[in-house]
Structure formats: C-alpha cells, structure tokens
CSV table of C-alpha atoms in Angstrom, one decimal:
chain,number,residue,atom,x,y,z
J,1,UNK,CA,14.4,-34.2,1.5
J,2,UNK,CA,11.5,-33.4,-0.8
J,3,UNK,CA,9.0,-33.5,2.4
J,4,UNK,CA,11.7,-31.4,4.5
J,5,UNK,CA,11.5,-28.7,1.9
J,6,UNK,CA,7.9,-28.7,1.5
J,7,UNK,CA,7.4,-28.6,5.6
J,8,UNK,CA,10.1,-25.6,5.5
J,9,UNK,CA,7.8,-23.7,2.6
J,10,UNK,CA,5.0,-24.1,4.6
J,11,UNK,CA,6.5,-23.7,8.2
J,12,UNK,CA,8.9,-20.6,8.0
J,13,UNK,CA,6.3,-18.0,6.3
J,14,UNK,CA,4.2,-18.9,9.4
J,15,UNK,CA,6.6,-18.8,11.8
J,16,UNK,CA,7.8,-15.5,10.4
J,17,UNK,CA,4.1,-14.4,10.2
J,18,UNK,CA,3.9,-15.2,13.8
J,19,UNK,CA,7.0,-13.5,14.8
J,20,UNK,CA,6.1,-10.2,13.2
J,21,UNK,CA,2.6,-10.2,14.6
J,22,UNK,CA,4.1,-10.2,17.9
J,23,UNK,CA,6.6,-7.8,17.2
J,24,UNK,CA,3.8,-5.4,15.7
J,25,UNK,CA,1.6,-5.7,19.1
J,26,UNK,CA,5.0,-5.2,21.1
J,27,UNK,CA,5.0,-1.8,19.7
J,28,UNK,CA,1.4,-0.6,20.1
J,29,UNK,CA,-0.8,-1.6,22.8
J,30,UNK,CA,-3.6,-3.9,22.1
J,31,UNK,CA,-5.9,-1.3,23.9
J,32,UNK,CA,-4.6,1.5,21.9
J,33,UNK,CA,-5.0,-0.6,18.7
J,34,UNK,CA,-8.8,-1.7,19.5
J,35,UNK,CA,-9.2,2.1,20.0
J,36,UNK,CA,-8.2,2.8,16.8
J,37,UNK,CA,-10.8,0.4,15.6
J,38,UNK,CA,-13.5,1.8,17.4
J,39,UNK,CA,-12.6,5.7,16.4
J,40,UNK,CA,-12.3,4.6,12.4
J,41,UNK,CA,-14.8,5.8,10.1
J,42,UNK,CA,-16.3,2.8,9.1
J,43,UNK,CA,-17.8,4.4,5.5
J,44,UNK,CA,-14.4,4.5,4.2
J,45,UNK,CA,-13.7,1.3,5.4
J,46,UNK,CA,-16.6,-0.4,4.1
J,47,UNK,CA,-16.3,1.6,0.8
J,48,UNK,CA,-12.6,0.0,0.4
J,49,UNK,CA,-14.2,-3.4,0.9
J,50,UNK,CA,-16.5,-2.9,-2.1
J,51,UNK,CA,-13.4,-1.7,-4.0
J,52,UNK,CA,-11.8,-5.1,-3.1
J,53,UNK,CA,-14.9,-7.1,-3.9
J,54,UNK,CA,-15.1,-5.3,-7.5
J,55,UNK,CA,-11.5,-5.9,-8.0
J,56,UNK,CA,-11.7,-9.8,-7.3
J,57,UNK,CA,-15.0,-9.8,-9.4
J,58,UNK,CA,-13.2,-8.3,-12.4
J,59,UNK,CA,-10.4,-10.9,-11.9
J,60,UNK,CA,-13.0,-13.4,-12.0
J,61,UNK,CA,-14.5,-11.9,-15.3
J,62,UNK,CA,-11.2,-11.6,-16.8
J,63,UNK,CA,-10.1,-15.1,-16.6
J,64,UNK,CA,-12.7,-15.9,-18.9
J,65,UNK,CA,-11.1,-14.4,-21.7
J,66,UNK,CA,-8.2,-16.6,-21.1
J,67,UNK,CA,-10.3,-19.7,-21.3
J,68,UNK,CA,-12.2,-18.7,-24.4
J,69,UNK,CA,-9.1,-19.4,-26.7
J,70,UNK,CA,-8.9,-22.9,-25.5
J,71,UNK,CA,-12.4,-23.6,-26.5
J,72,UNK,CA,-14.2,-23.2,-23.2
J,73,UNK,CA,-17.0,-21.1,-21.9
J,74,UNK,CA,-16.9,-21.6,-18.0
J,75,UNK,CA,-19.6,-20.1,-16.0
J,76,UNK,CA,-18.4,-16.5,-14.4
J,77,UNK,CA,-20.0,-17.9,-10.8
J,78,UNK,CA,-17.4,-20.8,-10.8
J,79,UNK,CA,-14.8,-18.7,-11.9
J,80,UNK,CA,-15.7,-16.0,-9.1
J,81,UNK,CA,-15.9,-18.7,-6.6
J,82,UNK,CA,-12.7,-20.4,-7.8
J,83,UNK,CA,-11.1,-16.9,-7.2
J,84,UNK,CA,-12.3,-16.7,-3.7
J,85,UNK,CA,-11.7,-20.1,-2.7
J,86,UNK,CA,-7.6,-19.5,-4.0
J,87,UNK,CA,-7.2,-16.8,-1.9
J,88,UNK,CA,-8.8,-18.6,1.4
J,89,UNK,CA,-6.2,-21.6,0.4
J,90,UNK,CA,-3.6,-19.3,0.3
J,91,UNK,CA,-3.7,-18.3,4.1
J,92,UNK,CA,-3.1,-21.9,4.7
J,93,UNK,CA,-0.5,-22.7,2.4
J,94,UNK,CA,1.4,-19.8,0.5
J,95,UNK,CA,0.8,-20.5,-3.5
J,96,UNK,CA,-1.3,-23.5,-3.2
J,97,UNK,CA,-4.5,-21.1,-4.2
J,98,UNK,CA,-3.5,-21.0,-7.9
J,99,UNK,CA,-3.5,-25.0,-8.1
J,100,UNK,CA,-6.5,-25.3,-5.9
J,101,UNK,CA,-8.2,-22.6,-8.3
J,102,UNK,CA,-6.8,-24.7,-11.4
J,103,UNK,CA,-8.2,-28.2,-9.5
J,104,UNK,CA,-11.9,-26.3,-8.8
J,105,UNK,CA,-12.0,-25.4,-12.8
J,106,UNK,CA,-11.3,-28.9,-13.6
J,107,UNK,CA,-13.6,-30.1,-11.6
J,108,UNK,CA,-16.6,-27.8,-12.1
J,109,UNK,CA,-15.7,-26.8,-15.8
J,110,UNK,CA,-14.1,-30.0,-17.2
J,111,UNK,CA,-11.0,-27.5,-18.2
J,112,UNK,CA,-7.9,-29.9,-18.1
J,113,UNK,CA,-5.7,-29.0,-15.2
J,114,UNK,CA,-2.6,-28.0,-17.1
J,115,UNK,CA,-4.3,-25.7,-19.3
J,116,UNK,CA,-6.6,-24.1,-16.5
J,117,UNK,CA,-3.2,-23.9,-14.6
J,118,UNK,CA,-1.5,-22.3,-17.7
J,119,UNK,CA,-4.1,-19.7,-17.9
J,120,UNK,CA,-3.7,-18.7,-14.0
J,121,UNK,CA,-0.1,-18.5,-14.6
J,122,UNK,CA,-0.4,-16.2,-17.6
J,123,UNK,CA,-2.6,-14.1,-15.6
J,124,UNK,CA,-0.1,-13.6,-12.9
J,125,UNK,CA,2.5,-12.4,-15.5
J,126,UNK,CA,-0.2,-9.6,-16.6
J,127,UNK,CA,-0.3,-8.9,-12.6
J,128,UNK,CA,3.4,-8.8,-12.3
J,129,UNK,CA,3.9,-6.3,-15.2
J,130,UNK,CA,1.1,-4.0,-13.5
J,131,UNK,CA,2.8,-4.1,-10.2
J,132,UNK,CA,6.2,-3.4,-11.7
J,133,UNK,CA,4.7,-0.5,-13.6
J,134,UNK,CA,3.3,1.1,-10.5
J,135,UNK,CA,6.8,0.7,-9.0
J,136,UNK,CA,8.1,2.4,-12.3
J,137,UNK,CA,5.7,5.3,-11.7
J,138,UNK,CA,6.5,5.7,-8.1
J,139,UNK,CA,10.0,6.0,-8.7
J,140,UNK,CA,9.5,8.5,-11.6
J,141,UNK,CA,7.1,10.7,-9.6
J,142,UNK,CA,9.2,10.3,-6.6
J,143,UNK,CA,12.5,10.6,-8.0
J,144,UNK,CA,13.5,13.6,-6.2
J,145,UNK,CA,12.4,12.6,-2.7
J,146,UNK,CA,14.0,9.1,-3.3
J,147,UNK,CA,17.4,10.6,-4.4
J,148,UNK,CA,17.2,13.0,-1.3
J,149,UNK,CA,16.2,10.2,0.9
J,150,UNK,CA,19.6,8.3,-0.1
J,151,UNK,CA,21.8,11.2,-0.4
J,152,UNK,CA,20.9,12.1,3.4
J,153,UNK,CA,21.9,8.7,4.1
J,154,UNK,CA,25.0,8.4,1.9
J,155,UNK,CA,27.3,10.9,0.1
J,156,UNK,CA,26.2,11.7,-3.5
J,157,UNK,CA,29.5,10.1,-4.9
J,158,UNK,CA,28.8,7.0,-3.2
J,159,UNK,CA,25.5,7.1,-4.6
J,160,UNK,CA,27.0,7.4,-8.3
J,161,UNK,CA,29.6,4.6,-7.4
J,162,UNK,CA,26.6,2.4,-6.1
J,163,UNK,CA,24.6,3.0,-9.1
J,164,UNK,CA,27.5,2.3,-11.6
J,165,UNK,CA,28.4,-0.8,-9.6
J,166,UNK,CA,24.7,-1.9,-9.5
J,167,UNK,CA,24.3,-1.7,-13.1
J,168,UNK,CA,27.7,-3.5,-13.8
J,169,UNK,CA,26.6,-6.1,-11.6
J,170,UNK,CA,23.3,-6.4,-13.4
J,171,UNK,CA,25.0,-6.5,-16.8
J,172,UNK,CA,27.3,-9.4,-15.3
J,173,UNK,CA,24.4,-11.2,-14.4
J,174,UNK,CA,22.6,-11.0,-17.3
J,175,UNK,CA,25.8,-12.4,-18.9
J,176,UNK,CA,25.9,-15.3,-16.3
J,177,UNK,CA,22.6,-16.2,-16.6
J,178,UNK,CA,22.3,-16.1,-20.5
J,179,UNK,CA,25.2,-18.3,-20.9
J,180,UNK,CA,25.3,-20.7,-17.8
J,181,UNK,CA,23.4,-23.8,-17.9
J,182,UNK,CA,23.0,-24.1,-13.7
J,183,UNK,CA,19.4,-24.9,-12.7
J,184,UNK,CA,19.3,-21.3,-11.0
J,185,UNK,CA,20.1,-19.7,-14.0
J,186,UNK,CA,17.9,-21.8,-16.2
J,187,UNK,CA,14.9,-20.9,-13.7
J,188,UNK,CA,15.9,-17.1,-13.7
J,189,UNK,CA,16.2,-17.4,-17.8
J,190,UNK,CA,12.7,-19.3,-17.9
J,191,UNK,CA,10.9,-17.0,-15.5
J,192,UNK,CA,12.0,-13.9,-17.7
J,193,UNK,CA,11.3,-15.5,-20.9
J,194,UNK,CA,7.8,-16.4,-19.5
J,195,UNK,CA,7.1,-12.8,-18.3
J,196,UNK,CA,8.0,-11.3,-22.0
J,197,UNK,CA,6.1,-14.3,-23.8
J,198,UNK,CA,3.2,-13.8,-21.5
J,199,UNK,CA,3.1,-10.1,-22.0
J,200,UNK,CA,3.2,-10.6,-25.6
J,201,UNK,CA,0.6,-13.3,-25.7
J,202,UNK,CA,-1.9,-11.1,-24.5
J,203,UNK,CA,-1.7,-8.8,-27.6
J,204,UNK,CA,-2.6,-12.3,-29.6
J,205,UNK,CA,-6.1,-12.8,-27.7
J,206,UNK,CA,-9.2,-12.4,-29.4
J,207,UNK,CA,-10.7,-9.8,-26.7
J,208,UNK,CA,-7.0,-8.4,-26.0
J,209,UNK,CA,-8.4,-5.2,-25.2
J,210,UNK,CA,-11.2,-6.0,-22.7
J,211,UNK,CA,-8.4,-8.3,-21.1
J,212,UNK,CA,-6.1,-5.2,-20.8
J,213,UNK,CA,-9.0,-2.8,-19.5
J,214,UNK,CA,-9.9,-5.7,-16.7
J,215,UNK,CA,-6.4,-5.9,-15.7
J,216,UNK,CA,-5.9,-1.8,-15.4
J,217,UNK,CA,-9.3,-1.8,-13.7
J,218,UNK,CA,-8.2,-4.8,-11.0
J,219,UNK,CA,-5.2,-3.0,-10.1
J,220,UNK,CA,-6.9,0.6,-10.2
J,221,UNK,CA,-9.6,-1.0,-7.6
J,222,UNK,CA,-6.7,-2.0,-5.5
J,223,UNK,CA,-5.0,1.1,-5.1
J,224,UNK,CA,-8.5,3.2,-4.8
J,225,UNK,CA,-8.9,0.4,-1.7
J,226,UNK,CA,-5.7,1.4,-0.2
J,227,UNK,CA,-6.3,5.0,-0.5
J,228,UNK,CA,-10.1,5.4,0.8
J,229,UNK,CA,-9.2,3.2,3.6
J,230,UNK,CA,-6.6,5.6,4.8
J,231,UNK,CA,-9.4,8.1,5.2
J,232,UNK,CA,-10.8,6.1,8.2
J,233,UNK,CA,-8.5,7.6,10.2
J,234,UNK,CA,-8.1,11.4,10.8
J,235,UNK,CA,-4.4,11.3,11.5
J,236,UNK,CA,-3.7,9.8,8.1
J,237,UNK,CA,-5.9,12.2,5.9
J,238,UNK,CA,-3.4,14.4,4.7
J,239,UNK,CA,-1.3,11.7,3.2
J,240,UNK,CA,0.5,12.0,-0.1
J,241,UNK,CA,0.3,10.3,-3.0
J,242,UNK,CA,3.7,9.3,-2.7
J,243,UNK,CA,3.2,7.6,0.6
J,244,UNK,CA,0.0,5.9,-0.9
J,245,UNK,CA,2.2,4.4,-3.7
J,246,UNK,CA,5.1,3.4,-1.8
J,247,UNK,CA,2.8,2.0,0.8
J,248,UNK,CA,0.9,-0.1,-1.6
J,249,UNK,CA,4.1,-1.4,-3.2
J,250,UNK,CA,5.6,-2.3,0.1
J,251,UNK,CA,2.2,-4.0,1.3
J,252,UNK,CA,1.9,-5.8,-2.2
J,253,UNK,CA,5.1,-7.4,-1.7
J,254,UNK,CA,4.7,-8.3,2.0
J,255,UNK,CA,1.5,-10.5,1.1
J,256,UNK,CA,4.2,-12.9,-0.5
J,257,UNK,CA,6.3,-12.9,2.2
J,258,UNK,CA,4.0,-14.4,5.1
J,259,UNK,CA,0.8,-16.2,4.9
J,260,UNK,CA,-1.8,-13.8,3.4
J,261,UNK,CA,0.2,-11.0,4.7
J,262,UNK,CA,-0.2,-12.0,8.3
J,263,UNK,CA,1.7,-9.9,10.4
J,264,UNK,CA,4.2,-8.6,7.5
J,265,UNK,CA,1.3,-6.1,6.0
J,266,UNK,CA,1.2,-3.6,9.0
J,267,UNK,CA,4.9,-3.4,9.5
J,268,UNK,CA,5.5,-2.6,5.6
J,269,UNK,CA,2.5,0.1,6.0
J,270,UNK,CA,4.7,1.2,9.0
J,271,UNK,CA,8.1,1.5,7.2
J,272,UNK,CA,6.5,2.9,4.2
J,273,UNK,CA,4.5,5.8,5.6
J,274,UNK,CA,7.0,7.1,8.3
J,275,UNK,CA,9.4,7.7,5.7
J,276,UNK,CA,6.8,10.4,4.8
J,277,UNK,CA,6.9,11.8,8.4
J,278,UNK,CA,3.8,10.2,8.9
J,279,UNK,CA,2.7,9.3,12.6
J,280,UNK,CA,3.8,5.6,13.5
J,281,UNK,CA,0.6,4.3,15.7
J,282,UNK,CA,-1.7,5.4,12.9
J,283,UNK,CA,0.1,3.7,10.6
J,284,UNK,CA,0.5,0.6,12.4
J,285,UNK,CA,-3.4,0.6,13.2
J,286,UNK,CA,-4.3,1.3,9.6
J,287,UNK,CA,-2.0,-1.6,8.6
J,288,UNK,CA,-4.1,-4.1,10.9
J,289,UNK,CA,-7.4,-2.4,9.9
J,290,UNK,CA,-6.8,-2.8,6.1
J,291,UNK,CA,-5.6,-6.2,6.6
J,292,UNK,CA,-8.0,-7.2,9.2
J,293,UNK,CA,-11.2,-6.1,6.9
J,294,UNK,CA,-9.7,-7.4,3.7
J,295,UNK,CA,-8.9,-10.7,5.3
J,296,UNK,CA,-12.2,-11.2,6.9
J,297,UNK,CA,-13.8,-10.6,3.6
J,298,UNK,CA,-11.7,-13.4,1.8
J,299,UNK,CA,-12.7,-16.0,5.0
J,300,UNK,CA,-16.2,-15.1,4.7
J,301,UNK,CA,-16.8,-15.2,0.6
J,302,UNK,CA,-14.0,-17.8,0.5
J,303,UNK,CA,-15.6,-20.2,2.7
J,304,UNK,CA,-18.9,-19.6,1.3
J,305,UNK,CA,-17.6,-20.5,-2.1
J,306,UNK,CA,-16.1,-23.5,-1.1
J,307,UNK,CA,-19.2,-24.4,0.7
J,308,UNK,CA,-21.5,-23.3,-2.3
J,309,UNK,CA,-19.3,-24.5,-5.2
J,310,UNK,CA,-20.6,-28.5,-4.9
J,311,UNK,CA,-24.1,-27.2,-4.3
J,312,UNK,CA,-24.6,-25.0,-7.3
J,313,UNK,CA,-22.9,-27.5,-9.5
J,314,UNK,CA,-24.8,-30.4,-8.4
J,315,UNK,CA,-28.2,-28.3,-9.3
J,316,UNK,CA,-26.8,-27.4,-12.6
J,317,UNK,CA,-25.9,-30.8,-13.8
J,318,UNK,CA,-29.3,-32.2,-12.1
J,319,UNK,CA,-31.4,-29.8,-14.6
C-alpha cells in the first residue's frame, strides 16, 4: 500500500505535467513559440536569470543563520551547492529536494539529518509567510478589480451570501479541527501550529534582522526576476503591477502542482495575464521563456553542484 502511494506521488505530478505540456503546445504552434524565443530581448532574460541566481544565493546564505544557533558553522559554498542540488532533484521527485539538501549537509558539514531538515522546514515556514503576504498585498491593491471581476460573473447579493457562507465554513472547520482527533485534523492543526511557531522562532534568533532582510530580499528578487523577464516581449511591455502580482502568485503555486512547474507554469501565466486582457499567445510564450531559462540554470548549476560537492570537500579534508 505504501509503495503504491509513493509511486502515485511521483507519477501523478509527472503525468499532469505531460498532459499540460501537450495542452499548452496544442494552443500555440511550436513554430510560433520558437519565433517568440528568437524575437525576445535577451538582455531582460539574462537580467532575470541574474536576479534568480541572486535570490538563490541569498537563500543559501540565509540558511547559515539557521545553523548558527545549533552550534554549527557550515561553509557557504556547501550551502549554495546544496540549494541548487535540491532544486534539481525536485524536478525528478517532488519535494525530495529538501530531504536531499539535508542529506548533503549531513554528509559534508556533519550536521545531524534531523536538525538540518528541521532548519529547512523552518525556512519553508518563512517563505510560506512571505508568499501569503504577497497574496494579501495583491488582494488589498486589487480589491476593486477582484470584486468587479466576480461581480460580473455573479450577482452581488450572491457574492455577499457566498462570502458569509465561506466565513461560516471556515469557523466550522476551525471548531472541528480544534476538537477533532482524526489524523487529517491533527495534520492541519500541526501545520498551522508549526507555521505560527516557526514565525515566532525567527524573532528568537540571534541574527533575526539579518534573516528577515534575506527573506525579504529573496522574494523581492523573485518578483523582480518575474517582472523584468516580461520586458523581453514587446507585447507585454505595458503589463500592470496587478497582472505581475497575480501572475507571480499563480506561477508560484503551479510549481508545486507538477515537477518543477513543467506544463503548469506557462498555463498559470496565461490564466493570470488574460484576466487583465493581455494577449494569450505572448502570455503563453512568456511562461515558456521564463520556465525554460530558469530551469536551464537549475539544470546547469544543480548538475555542477552535484558533481563538484564531493570534489570540493575531498580537497578540504585532505589539507
């Protein structure tokens, strides 16, 4: 039974990715997509790649603050290579990268696996909070647009009733989860408690402000990377901040849907951008350009990291 679940966890995202790739390419001819790649302004694409590398470099450096209270002083280069190795491994088995990253740190920095993995989970809590914050900012800045969008689809009275119903359901779920002893309720409760505890633990760190700075910097680079890459296509040069925020949010969630966002990333972009009346073909082309360039960087740097990790650490231990 456990083997079947493990196979499904790997096979389903991969199958979904293949289906979405087929669907995406059925909506735009390959020759047209190739032409978009040829006509793109690669200055902006390269700048986006640089910003992406800066964000991952900051992520590697930020983790050093997590290891410090545990009594370890890992090398930055090992942390950097562990980050890129984890990203690459996530393309094969979803969420296996975090386990691999902790294993790498155990092998080359002698950090116990459970402690290393715990720090990586705590990092994810900080990143989840940042993503939720971006979602909240998007909702506040674009409340009128979101309300008007749904008002066109539904009667305003229906929206109010739906909102009240949603609130009541949330309250009912909260009461159920807080009192229930079921495995599902316990998992949800544990996740929420971990999120809260992880958030407050950041403020107990010795170098908390440096950690917070890097967390903000990482996500600022993510957003900047996303925006500057849109400038590579003239058809998207007049894109609004709202479209960028919504596109970024949906694209971020799409990465968890399939292996590294294969297939799901460009289609998430299309859904977001067309909400703001952006043309569909350039939106889909942007999605493929963005995903392809960032994936190529991860394959190159992740592959080099996996090769160089044992070489680098062998040299260090022999000195």
